Tab-separated table of C-alpha atoms in Angstrom:
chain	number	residue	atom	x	y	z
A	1	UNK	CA	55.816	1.005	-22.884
A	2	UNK	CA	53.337	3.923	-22.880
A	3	UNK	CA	52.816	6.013	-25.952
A	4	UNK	CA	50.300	7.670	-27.848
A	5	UNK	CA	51.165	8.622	-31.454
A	6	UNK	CA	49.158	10.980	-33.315
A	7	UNK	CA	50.393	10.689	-37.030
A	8	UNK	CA	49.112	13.750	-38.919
A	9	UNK	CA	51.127	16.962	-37.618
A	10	UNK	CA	48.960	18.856	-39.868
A	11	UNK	CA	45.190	18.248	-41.193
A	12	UNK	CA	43.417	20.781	-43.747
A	13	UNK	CA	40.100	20.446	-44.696
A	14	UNK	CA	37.383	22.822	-46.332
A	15	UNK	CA	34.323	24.066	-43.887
A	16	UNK	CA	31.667	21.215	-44.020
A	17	UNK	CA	34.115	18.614	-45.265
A	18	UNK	CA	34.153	15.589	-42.631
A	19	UNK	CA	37.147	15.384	-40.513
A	20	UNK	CA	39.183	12.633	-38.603
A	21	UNK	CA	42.307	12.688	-36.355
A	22	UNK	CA	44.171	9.751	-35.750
A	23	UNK	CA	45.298	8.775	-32.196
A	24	UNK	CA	46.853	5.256	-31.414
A	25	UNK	CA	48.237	4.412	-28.082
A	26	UNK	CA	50.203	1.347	-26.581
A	27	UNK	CA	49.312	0.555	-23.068
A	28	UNK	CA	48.967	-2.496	-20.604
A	29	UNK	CA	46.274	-1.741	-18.682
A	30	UNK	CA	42.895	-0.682	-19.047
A	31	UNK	CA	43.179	2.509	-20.992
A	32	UNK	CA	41.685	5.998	-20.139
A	33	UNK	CA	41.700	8.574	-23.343
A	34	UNK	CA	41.231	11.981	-23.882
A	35	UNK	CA	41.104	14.707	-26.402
A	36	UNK	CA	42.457	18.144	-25.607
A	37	UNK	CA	42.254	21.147	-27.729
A	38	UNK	CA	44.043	24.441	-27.672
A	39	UNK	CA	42.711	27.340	-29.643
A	40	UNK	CA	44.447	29.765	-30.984
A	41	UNK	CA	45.867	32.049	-27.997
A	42	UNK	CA	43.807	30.763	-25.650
A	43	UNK	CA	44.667	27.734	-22.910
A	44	UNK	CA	44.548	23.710	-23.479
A	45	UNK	CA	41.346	22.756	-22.690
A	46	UNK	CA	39.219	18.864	-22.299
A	47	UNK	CA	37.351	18.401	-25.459
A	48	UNK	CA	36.104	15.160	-24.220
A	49	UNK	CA	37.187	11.856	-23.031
A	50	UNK	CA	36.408	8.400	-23.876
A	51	UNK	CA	34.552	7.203	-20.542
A	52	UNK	CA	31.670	9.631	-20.997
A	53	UNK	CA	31.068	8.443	-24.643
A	54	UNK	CA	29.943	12.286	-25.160
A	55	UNK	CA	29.669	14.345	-28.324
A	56	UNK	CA	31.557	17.946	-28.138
A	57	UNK	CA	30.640	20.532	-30.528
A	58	UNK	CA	29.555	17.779	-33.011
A	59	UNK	CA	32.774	15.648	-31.909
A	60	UNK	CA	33.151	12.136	-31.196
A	61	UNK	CA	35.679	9.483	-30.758
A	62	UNK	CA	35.615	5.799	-29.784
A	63	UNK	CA	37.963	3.437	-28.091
A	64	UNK	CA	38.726	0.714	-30.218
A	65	UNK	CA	40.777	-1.787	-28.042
A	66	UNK	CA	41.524	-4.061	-30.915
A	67	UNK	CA	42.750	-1.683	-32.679
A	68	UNK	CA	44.642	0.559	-30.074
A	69	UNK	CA	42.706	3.438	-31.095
A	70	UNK	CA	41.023	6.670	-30.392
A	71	UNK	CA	40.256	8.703	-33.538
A	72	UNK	CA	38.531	11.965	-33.344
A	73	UNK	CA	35.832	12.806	-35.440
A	74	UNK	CA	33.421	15.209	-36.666
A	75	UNK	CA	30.635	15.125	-39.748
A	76	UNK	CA	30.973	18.535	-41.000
A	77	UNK	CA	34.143	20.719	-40.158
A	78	UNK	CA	33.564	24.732	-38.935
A	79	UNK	CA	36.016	27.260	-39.180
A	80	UNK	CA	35.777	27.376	-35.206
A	81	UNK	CA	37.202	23.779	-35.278
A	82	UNK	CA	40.862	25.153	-36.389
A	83	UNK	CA	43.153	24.217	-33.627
A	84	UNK	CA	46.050	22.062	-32.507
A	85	UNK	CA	44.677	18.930	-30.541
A	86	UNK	CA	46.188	16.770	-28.394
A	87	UNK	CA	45.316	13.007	-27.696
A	88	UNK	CA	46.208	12.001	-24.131
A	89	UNK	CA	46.554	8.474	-22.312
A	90	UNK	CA	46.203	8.611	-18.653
A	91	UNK	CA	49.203	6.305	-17.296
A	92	UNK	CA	48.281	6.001	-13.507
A	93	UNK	CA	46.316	6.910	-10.465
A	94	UNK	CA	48.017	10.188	-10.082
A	95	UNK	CA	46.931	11.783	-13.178
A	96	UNK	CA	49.679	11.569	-15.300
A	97	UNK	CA	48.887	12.105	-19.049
A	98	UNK	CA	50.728	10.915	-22.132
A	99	UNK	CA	50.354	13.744	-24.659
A	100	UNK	CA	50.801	12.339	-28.243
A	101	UNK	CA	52.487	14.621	-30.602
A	102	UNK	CA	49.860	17.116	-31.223
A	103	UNK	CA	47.653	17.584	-35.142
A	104	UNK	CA	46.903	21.085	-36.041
A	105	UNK	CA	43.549	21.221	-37.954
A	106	UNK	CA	43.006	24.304	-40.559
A	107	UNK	CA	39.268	24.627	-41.771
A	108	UNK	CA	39.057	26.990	-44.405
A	109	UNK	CA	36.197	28.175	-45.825
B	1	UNK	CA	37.601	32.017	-9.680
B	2	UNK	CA	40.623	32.481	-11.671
B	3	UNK	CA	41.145	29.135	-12.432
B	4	UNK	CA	44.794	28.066	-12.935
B	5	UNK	CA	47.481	31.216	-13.500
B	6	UNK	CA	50.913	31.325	-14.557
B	7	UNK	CA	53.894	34.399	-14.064
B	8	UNK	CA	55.263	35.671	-15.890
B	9	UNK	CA	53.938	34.992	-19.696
B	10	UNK	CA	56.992	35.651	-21.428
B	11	UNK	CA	60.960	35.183	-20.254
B	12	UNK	CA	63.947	36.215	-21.993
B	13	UNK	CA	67.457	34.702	-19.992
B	14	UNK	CA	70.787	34.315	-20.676
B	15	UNK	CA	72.284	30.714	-20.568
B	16	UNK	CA	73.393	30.202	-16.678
B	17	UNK	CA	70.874	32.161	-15.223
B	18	UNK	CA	68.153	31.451	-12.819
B	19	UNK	CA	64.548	31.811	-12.695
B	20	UNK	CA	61.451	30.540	-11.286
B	21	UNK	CA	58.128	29.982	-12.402
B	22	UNK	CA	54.994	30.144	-10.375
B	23	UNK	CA	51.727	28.335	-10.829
B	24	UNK	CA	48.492	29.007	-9.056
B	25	UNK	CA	45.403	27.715	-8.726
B	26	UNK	CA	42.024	28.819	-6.642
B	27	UNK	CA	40.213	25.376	-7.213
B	28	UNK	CA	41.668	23.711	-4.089
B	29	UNK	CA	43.003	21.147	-6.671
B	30	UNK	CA	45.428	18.653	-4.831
B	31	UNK	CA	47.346	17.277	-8.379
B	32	UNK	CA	49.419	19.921	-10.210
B	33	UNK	CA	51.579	19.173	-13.081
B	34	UNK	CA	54.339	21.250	-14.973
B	35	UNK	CA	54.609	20.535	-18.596
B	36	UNK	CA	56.698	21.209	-21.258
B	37	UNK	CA	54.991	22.042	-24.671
B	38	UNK	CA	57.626	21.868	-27.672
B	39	UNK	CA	57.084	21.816	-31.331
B	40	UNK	CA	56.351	18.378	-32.744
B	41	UNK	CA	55.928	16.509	-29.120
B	42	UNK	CA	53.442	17.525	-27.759
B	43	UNK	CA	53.548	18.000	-24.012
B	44	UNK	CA	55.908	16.214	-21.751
B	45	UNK	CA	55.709	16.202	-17.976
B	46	UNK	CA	58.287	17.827	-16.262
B	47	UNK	CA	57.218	17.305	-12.470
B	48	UNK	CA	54.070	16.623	-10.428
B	49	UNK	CA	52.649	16.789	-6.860
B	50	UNK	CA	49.859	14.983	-5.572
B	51	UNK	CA	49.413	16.953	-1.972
B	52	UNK	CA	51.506	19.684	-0.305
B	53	UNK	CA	55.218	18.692	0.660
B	54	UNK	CA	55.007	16.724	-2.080
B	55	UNK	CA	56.583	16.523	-5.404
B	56	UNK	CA	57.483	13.520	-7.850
B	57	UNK	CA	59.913	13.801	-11.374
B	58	UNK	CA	58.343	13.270	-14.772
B	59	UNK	CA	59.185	12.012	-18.264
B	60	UNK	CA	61.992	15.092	-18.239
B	61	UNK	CA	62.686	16.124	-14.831
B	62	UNK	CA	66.648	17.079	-15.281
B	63	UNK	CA	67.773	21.075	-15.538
B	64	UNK	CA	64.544	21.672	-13.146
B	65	UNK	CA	63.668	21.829	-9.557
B	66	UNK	CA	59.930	22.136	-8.400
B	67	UNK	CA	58.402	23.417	-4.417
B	68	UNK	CA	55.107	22.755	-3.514
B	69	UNK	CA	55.108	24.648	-0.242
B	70	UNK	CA	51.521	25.682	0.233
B	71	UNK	CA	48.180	23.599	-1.453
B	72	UNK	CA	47.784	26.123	-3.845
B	73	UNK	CA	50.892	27.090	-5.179
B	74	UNK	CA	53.627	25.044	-7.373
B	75	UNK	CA	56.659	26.393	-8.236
B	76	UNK	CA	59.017	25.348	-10.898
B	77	UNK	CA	62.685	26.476	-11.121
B	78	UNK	CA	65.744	26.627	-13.455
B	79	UNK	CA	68.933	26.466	-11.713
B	80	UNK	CA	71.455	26.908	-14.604
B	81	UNK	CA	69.235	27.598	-18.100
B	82	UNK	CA	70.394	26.516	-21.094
B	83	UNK	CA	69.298	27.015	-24.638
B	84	UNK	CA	67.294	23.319	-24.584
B	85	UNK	CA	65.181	24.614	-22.023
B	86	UNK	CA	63.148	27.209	-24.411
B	87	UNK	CA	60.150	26.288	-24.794
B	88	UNK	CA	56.570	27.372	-23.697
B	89	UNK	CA	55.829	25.851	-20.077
B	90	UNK	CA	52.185	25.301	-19.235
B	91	UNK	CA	51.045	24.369	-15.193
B	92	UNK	CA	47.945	22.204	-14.617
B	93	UNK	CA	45.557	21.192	-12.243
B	94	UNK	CA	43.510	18.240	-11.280
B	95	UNK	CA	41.077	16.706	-8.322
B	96	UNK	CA	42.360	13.091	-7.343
B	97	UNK	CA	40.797	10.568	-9.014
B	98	UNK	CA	37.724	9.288	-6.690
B	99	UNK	CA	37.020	5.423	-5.808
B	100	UNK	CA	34.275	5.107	-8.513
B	101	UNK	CA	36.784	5.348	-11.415
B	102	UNK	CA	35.743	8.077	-13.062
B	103	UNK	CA	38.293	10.421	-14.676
B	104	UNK	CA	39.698	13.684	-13.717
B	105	UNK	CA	40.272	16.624	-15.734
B	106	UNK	CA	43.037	18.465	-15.877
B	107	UNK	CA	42.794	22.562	-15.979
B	108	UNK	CA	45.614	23.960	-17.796
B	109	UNK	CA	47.186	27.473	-17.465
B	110	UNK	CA	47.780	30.107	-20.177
B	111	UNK	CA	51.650	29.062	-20.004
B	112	UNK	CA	55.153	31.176	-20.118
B	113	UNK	CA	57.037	31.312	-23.065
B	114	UNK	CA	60.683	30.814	-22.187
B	115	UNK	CA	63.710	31.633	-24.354
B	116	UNK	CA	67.123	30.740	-23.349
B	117	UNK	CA	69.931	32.252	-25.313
């Protein structure tokens, strides 16, 4: 079965402190990941996804296939960063995503 | 461009009524997807089309009814509402995925927050 768990509902760290969101997922295939991130009244938005091994406003995240894993990261937290994210494991030629269960992140200063 | 819109933003009903929700989007997109975003799950897909005529159910299709008469436009529709269908509804967007097997990314809307009482 498909599913992506994200196991922190809620992260708070203080501004510079290093942060890391947990994302597992169970899948068959060959997986395809991707963090979304939804700021505060605005729309869900790609942060970035695991095939273009990019870095995001200082974020990064590796697949780790022996571990089932796609953990966000970033060195030194900003305010900016507080949002809910979502980790998402595309399920089939169509598009579908798997949403996992969503971690809001509070940086405060 | 607009991108992807969503009307109306906020919806009060009564349980039993009716209502529809409309989704549009000026990328010429041919994938749209109506989601479901509710407190401690995340976002759950309701239904999806992949072309025009075309619509397929999701991981919680039942209580909903979706159209997909014109490219641009996806409509999603409550027949009977009930109380377990408030929630905040968001409509997406997404270019199939092309024969190289690189990734698509999907453009959300603002969403409508629905209450059902």
């Amino acid at each position: 079965a498909q599913r992506v768990t994200q196991p922190e509902k809620l992260l708070s760290v203080f501004k510079g402190a290093p942060v890391e969101l947990k994302c597992n997922y169970s899948y068959s295939g060959s997986p395809e990941l991707f963090w979304y991130v939804q700021y505060s009244r605005q729309r869900l938005q790609l942060l970035l996804r695991h095939i273009s091994r990019e870095s995001i406003k200082g974020f990064t995240a590796d697949l780790n296939k022996g571990e089932t894993s796609f953990h966000l990261k970033k060195p030194f937290a900003q305010e900016e960063d507080s949002a809910m994210y979502y980790c998402a494991l595309l399920t089939d030629s169509w598009g579908k995503l798997q949403f996992g269960a969503g971690t809001q992140v509070v940086v405060t200063p | 461009n607009a991108g992807v819109t969503q009307t109306p933003k906020f919806r009060v009903l009564k349980t039993g009524q009716s209502m529809t929700l409309l989704c549009a989007q000026d990328m010429n997109h041919e994938y749209m997807y109506w989601y479901r975003q509710d407190p401690g799950m995340g976002l759950r897909l309701i239904h999806y089309s992949v072309g025009e005529g075309t619509t397929a159910k999701g991981e919680v299709p039942d209580g909903y009814n979706v159209s997909r008469l014109k490219k641009q436009n996806f409509l999603l529709g409550l027949e009977s509402a009930a109380p377990s269908q408030t929630s905040v509804y968001f409509c997406a967007s997404s270019y199939p995925r092309v024969p190289s097997g690189s990734t698509d990314t999907q453009y959300f809307g603002p969403g409508t927050r629905l209450t059902v009482l």
